[in-house]
PDB file of C-alpha atoms in Angstrom:
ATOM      1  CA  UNK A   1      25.725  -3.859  18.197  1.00  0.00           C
ATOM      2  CA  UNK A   2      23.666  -3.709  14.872  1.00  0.00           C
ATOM      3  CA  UNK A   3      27.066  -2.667  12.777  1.00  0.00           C
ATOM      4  CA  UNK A   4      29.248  -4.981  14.594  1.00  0.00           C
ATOM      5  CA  UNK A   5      27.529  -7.925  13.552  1.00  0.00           C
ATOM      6  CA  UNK A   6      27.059  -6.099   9.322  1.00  0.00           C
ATOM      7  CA  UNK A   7      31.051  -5.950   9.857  1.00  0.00           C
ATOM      8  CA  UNK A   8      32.105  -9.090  11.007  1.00  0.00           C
ATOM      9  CA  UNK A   9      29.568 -10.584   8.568  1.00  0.00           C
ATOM     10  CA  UNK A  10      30.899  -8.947   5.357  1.00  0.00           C
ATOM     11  CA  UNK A  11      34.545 -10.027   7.160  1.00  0.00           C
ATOM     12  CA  UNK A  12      33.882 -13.892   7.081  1.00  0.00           C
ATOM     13  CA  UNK A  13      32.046 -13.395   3.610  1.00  0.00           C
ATOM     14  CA  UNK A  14      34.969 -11.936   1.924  1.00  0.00           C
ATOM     15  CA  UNK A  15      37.132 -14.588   3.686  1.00  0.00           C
ATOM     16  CA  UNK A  16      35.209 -17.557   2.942  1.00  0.00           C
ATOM     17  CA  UNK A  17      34.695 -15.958  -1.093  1.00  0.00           C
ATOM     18  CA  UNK A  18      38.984 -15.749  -0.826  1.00  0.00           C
ATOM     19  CA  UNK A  19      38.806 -19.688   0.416  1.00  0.00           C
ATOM     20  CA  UNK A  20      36.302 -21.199  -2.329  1.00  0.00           C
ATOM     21  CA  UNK A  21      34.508 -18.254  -4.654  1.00  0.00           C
ATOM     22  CA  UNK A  22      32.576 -20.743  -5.987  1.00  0.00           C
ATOM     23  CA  UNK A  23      31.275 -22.696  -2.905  1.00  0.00           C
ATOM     24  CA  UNK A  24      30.297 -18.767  -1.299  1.00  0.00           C
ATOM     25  CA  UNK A  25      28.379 -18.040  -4.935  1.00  0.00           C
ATOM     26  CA  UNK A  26      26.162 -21.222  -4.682  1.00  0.00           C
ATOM     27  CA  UNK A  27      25.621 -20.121  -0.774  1.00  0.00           C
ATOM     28  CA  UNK A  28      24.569 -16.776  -1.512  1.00  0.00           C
ATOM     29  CA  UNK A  29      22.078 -18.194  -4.085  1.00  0.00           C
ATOM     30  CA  UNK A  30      20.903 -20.608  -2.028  1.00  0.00           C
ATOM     31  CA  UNK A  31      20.403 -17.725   0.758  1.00  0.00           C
ATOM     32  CA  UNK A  32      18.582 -15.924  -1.545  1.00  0.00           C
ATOM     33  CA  UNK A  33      15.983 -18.511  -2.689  1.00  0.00           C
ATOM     34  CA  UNK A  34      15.415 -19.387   0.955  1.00  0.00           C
ATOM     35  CA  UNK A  35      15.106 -15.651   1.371  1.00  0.00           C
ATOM     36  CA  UNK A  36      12.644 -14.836  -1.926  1.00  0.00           C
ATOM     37  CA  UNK A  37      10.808 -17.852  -0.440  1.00  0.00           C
ATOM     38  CA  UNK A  38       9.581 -16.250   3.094  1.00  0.00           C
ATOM     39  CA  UNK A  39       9.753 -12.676   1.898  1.00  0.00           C
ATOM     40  CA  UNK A  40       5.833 -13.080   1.269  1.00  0.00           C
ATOM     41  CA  UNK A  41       5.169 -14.953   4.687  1.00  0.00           C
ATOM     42  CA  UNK A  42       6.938 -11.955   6.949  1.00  0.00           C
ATOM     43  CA  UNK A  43       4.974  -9.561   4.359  1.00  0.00           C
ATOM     44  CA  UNK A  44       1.856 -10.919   5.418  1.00  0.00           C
ATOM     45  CA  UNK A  45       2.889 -10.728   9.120  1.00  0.00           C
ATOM     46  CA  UNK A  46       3.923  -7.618   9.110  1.00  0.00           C
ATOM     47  CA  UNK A  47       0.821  -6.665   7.249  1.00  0.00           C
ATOM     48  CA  UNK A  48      -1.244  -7.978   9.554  1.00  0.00           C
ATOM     49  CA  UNK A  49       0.639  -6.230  12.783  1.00  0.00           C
ATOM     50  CA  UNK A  50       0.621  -3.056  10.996  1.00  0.00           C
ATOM     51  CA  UNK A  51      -3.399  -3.069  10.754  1.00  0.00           C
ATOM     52  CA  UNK A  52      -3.944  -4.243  14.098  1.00  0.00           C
ATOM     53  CA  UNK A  53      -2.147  -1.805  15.402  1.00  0.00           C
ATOM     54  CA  UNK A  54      -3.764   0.813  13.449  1.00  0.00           C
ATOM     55  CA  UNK A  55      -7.080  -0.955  14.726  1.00  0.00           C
ATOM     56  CA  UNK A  56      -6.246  -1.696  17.937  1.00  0.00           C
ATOM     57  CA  UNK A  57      -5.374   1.365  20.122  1.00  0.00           C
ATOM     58  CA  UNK A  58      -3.269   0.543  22.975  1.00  0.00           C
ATOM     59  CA  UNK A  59      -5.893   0.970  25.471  1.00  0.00           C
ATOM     60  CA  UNK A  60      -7.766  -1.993  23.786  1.00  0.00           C
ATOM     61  CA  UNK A  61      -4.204  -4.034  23.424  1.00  0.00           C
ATOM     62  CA  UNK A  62      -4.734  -3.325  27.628  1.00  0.00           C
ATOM     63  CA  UNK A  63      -8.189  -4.304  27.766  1.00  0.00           C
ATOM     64  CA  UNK A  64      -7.974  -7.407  26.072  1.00  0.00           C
ATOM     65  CA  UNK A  65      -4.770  -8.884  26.846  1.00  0.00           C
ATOM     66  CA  UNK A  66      -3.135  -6.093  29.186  1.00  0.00           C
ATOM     67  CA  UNK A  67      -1.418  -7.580  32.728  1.00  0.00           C
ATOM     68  CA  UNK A  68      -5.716  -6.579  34.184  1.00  0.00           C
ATOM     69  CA  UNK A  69      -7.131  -8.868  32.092  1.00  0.00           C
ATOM     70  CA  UNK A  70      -5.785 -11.498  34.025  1.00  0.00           C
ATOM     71  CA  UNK A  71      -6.179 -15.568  32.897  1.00  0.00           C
ATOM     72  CA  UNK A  72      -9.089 -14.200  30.844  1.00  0.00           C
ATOM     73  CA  UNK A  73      -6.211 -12.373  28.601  1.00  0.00           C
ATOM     74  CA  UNK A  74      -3.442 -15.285  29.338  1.00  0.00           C
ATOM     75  CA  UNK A  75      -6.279 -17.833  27.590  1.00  0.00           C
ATOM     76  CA  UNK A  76      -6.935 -15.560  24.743  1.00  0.00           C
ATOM     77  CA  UNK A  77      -3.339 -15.059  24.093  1.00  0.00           C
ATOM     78  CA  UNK A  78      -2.465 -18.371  24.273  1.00  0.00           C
ATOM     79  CA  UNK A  79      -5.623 -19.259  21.695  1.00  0.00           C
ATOM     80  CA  UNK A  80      -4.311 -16.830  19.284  1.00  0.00           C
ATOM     81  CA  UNK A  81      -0.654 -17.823  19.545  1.00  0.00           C
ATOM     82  CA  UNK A  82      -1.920 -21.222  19.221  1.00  0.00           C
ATOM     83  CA  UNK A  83      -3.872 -20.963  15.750  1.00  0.00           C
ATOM     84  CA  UNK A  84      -1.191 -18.453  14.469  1.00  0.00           C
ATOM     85  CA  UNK A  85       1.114 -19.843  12.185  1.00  0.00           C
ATOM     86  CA  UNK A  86       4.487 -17.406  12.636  1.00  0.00           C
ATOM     87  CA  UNK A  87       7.756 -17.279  12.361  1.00  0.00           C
ATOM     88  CA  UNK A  88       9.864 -17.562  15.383  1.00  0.00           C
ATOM     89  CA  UNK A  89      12.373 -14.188  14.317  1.00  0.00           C
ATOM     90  CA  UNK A  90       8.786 -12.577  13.322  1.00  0.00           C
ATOM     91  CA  UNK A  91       7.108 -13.180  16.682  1.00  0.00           C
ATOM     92  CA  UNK A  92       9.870 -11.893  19.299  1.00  0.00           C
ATOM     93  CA  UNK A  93       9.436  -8.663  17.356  1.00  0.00           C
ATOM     94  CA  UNK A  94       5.909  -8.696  17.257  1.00  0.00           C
ATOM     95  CA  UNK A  95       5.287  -9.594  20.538  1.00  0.00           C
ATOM     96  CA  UNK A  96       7.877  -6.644  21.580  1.00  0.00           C
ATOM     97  CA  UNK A  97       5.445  -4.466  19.968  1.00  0.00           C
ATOM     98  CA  UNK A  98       2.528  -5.751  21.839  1.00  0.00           C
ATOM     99  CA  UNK A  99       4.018  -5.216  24.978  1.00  0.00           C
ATOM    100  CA  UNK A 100       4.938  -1.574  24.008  1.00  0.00           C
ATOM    101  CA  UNK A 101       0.888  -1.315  23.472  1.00  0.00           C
ATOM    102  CA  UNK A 102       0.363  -2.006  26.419  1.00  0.00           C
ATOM    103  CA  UNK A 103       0.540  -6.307  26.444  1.00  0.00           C
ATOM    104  CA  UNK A 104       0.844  -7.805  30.201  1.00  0.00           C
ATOM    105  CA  UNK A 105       3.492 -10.222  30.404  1.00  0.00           C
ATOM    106  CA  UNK A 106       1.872 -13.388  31.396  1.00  0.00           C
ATOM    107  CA  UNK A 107       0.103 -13.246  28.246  1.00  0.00           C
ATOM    108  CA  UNK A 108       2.742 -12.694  25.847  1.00  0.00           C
ATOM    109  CA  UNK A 109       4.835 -15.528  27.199  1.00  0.00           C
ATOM    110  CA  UNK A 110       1.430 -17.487  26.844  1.00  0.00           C
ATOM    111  CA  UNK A 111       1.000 -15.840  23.534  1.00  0.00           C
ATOM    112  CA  UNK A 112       4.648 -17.294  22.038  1.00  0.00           C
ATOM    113  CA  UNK A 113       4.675 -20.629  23.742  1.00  0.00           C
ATOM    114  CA  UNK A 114       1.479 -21.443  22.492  1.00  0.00           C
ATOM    115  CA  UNK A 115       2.796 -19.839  18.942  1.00  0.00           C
ATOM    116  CA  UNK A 116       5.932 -21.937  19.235  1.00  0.00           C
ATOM    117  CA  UNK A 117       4.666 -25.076  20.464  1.00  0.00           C
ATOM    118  CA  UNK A 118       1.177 -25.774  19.635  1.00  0.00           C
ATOM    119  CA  UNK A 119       0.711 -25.906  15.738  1.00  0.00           C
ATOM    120  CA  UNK A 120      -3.182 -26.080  15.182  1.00  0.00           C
ATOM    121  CA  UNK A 121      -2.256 -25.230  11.163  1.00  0.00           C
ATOM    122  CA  UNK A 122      -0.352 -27.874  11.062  1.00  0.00           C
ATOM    123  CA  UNK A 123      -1.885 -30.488  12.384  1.00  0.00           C
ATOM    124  CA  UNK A 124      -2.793 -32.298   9.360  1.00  0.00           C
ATOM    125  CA  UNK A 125       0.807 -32.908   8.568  1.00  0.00           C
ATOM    126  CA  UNK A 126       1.634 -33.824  11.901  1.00  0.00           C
ATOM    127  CA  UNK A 127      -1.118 -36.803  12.328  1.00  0.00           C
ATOM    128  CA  UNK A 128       0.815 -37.769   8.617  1.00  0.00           C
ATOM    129  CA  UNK A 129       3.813 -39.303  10.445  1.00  0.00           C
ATOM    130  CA  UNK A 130       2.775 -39.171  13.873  1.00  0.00           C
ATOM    131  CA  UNK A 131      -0.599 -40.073  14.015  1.00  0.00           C
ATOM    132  CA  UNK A 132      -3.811 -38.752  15.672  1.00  0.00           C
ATOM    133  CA  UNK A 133      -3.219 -39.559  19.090  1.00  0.00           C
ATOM    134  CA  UNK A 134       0.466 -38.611  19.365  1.00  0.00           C
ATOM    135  CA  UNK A 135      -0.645 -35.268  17.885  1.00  0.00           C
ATOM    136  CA  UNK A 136      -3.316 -34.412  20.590  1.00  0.00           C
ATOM    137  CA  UNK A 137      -1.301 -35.608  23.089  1.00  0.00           C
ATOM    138  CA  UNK A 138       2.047 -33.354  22.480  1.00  0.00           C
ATOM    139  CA  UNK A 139      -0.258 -30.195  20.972  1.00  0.00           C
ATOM    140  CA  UNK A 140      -3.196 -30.669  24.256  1.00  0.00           C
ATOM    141  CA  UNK A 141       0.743 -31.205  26.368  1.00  0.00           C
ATOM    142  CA  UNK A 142       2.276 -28.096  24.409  1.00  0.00           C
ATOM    143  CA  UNK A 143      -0.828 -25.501  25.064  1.00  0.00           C
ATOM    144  CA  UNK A 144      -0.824 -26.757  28.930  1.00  0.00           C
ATOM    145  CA  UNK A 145       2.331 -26.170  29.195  1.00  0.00           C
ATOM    146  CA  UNK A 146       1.627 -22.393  27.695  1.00  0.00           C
ATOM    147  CA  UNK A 147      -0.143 -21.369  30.726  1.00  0.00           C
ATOM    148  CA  UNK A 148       2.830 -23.257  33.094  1.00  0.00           C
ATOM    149  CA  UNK A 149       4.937 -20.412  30.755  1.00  0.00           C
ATOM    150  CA  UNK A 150       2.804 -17.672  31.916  1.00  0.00           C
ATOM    151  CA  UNK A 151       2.032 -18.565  35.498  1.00  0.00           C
ATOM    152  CA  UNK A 152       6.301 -18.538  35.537  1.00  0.00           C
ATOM    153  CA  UNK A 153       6.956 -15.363  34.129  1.00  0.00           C
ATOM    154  CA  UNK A 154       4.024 -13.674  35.811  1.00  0.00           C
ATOM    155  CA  UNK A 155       5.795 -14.764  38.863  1.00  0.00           C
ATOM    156  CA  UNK A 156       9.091 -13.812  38.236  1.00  0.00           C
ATOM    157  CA  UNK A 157       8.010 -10.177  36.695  1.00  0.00           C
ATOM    158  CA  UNK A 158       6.420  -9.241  40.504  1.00  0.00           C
ATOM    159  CA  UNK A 159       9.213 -10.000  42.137  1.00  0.00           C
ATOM    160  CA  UNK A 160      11.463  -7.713  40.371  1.00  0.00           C
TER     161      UNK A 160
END
């Protein structure tokens, strides 16, 4: 699947540099500066994964957010999700891993709604244009809704 999608890219690029060379040069710069500028942000990430999972044996993964730790792991999952500040195409992958280590569901979905929707870090620039109160509300709204994630997926991973 990997190569079809390296194919059909380089296809369309060599197209769209036979339509307008000069439009595809600025886009490939401009691709490149957005890339250059969250190179260090998925290097951190992927720092970070890489030494807890050299800390963090699978059997402790289990233990502290594994499908027996129950709401107890759902709440801690959706705490640290919450507070972590990570890219979406960085989490799916991360999370992935987690479950590989022995994650329970339930908490990973808890884990990346509450990374996706609740934004603790950036909260300051949120009460900036939308005030205090709207910002509680739709962050307090956001991490409820977390645990309405998990409670769902827990559900629909017994019945398979």
């Amino acid at each position: 699947m990997n190569i079809t999608l390296y194919i059909v890219t380089a296809i369309l690029l060599v197209v769209a540099y036979v339509k307008d060379p000069r439009k595809t040069k600025m886009a490939l710069k401009k691709s490149w500066k957005a890339f250059e500028n969250i190179m260090p942000q998925i290097l951190v990430v992927f720092l970070l994964v890489g030494l807890m999972m050299a800390l963090l044996n699978p059997q402790i993964i289990s233990a502290m957010i594994g499908e027996r730790s129950g709401w107890f792991g759902v709440v801690l999952a959706a705490l640290v999700g919450a507070i972590t500040l990570i890219p979406g195409f960085v989490a799916f992958p991360t999370a992935a891993l987690l479950l590989e280590n022995g994650a329970g569901y339930m908490q990973i979905g808890a884990f990346i709604s509450a990374l996706m929707m609740v934004g603790v870090v950036t909260i300051p620039v949120e009460i900036k244009y939308f005030g205090k109160k709207l910002t509680l509300y739709r962050n307090l709204l956001a991490f409820g809704f977390s645990f309405v994630v998990a409670y769902v997926i827990g559900q629909v991973v017994t019945r398979l």
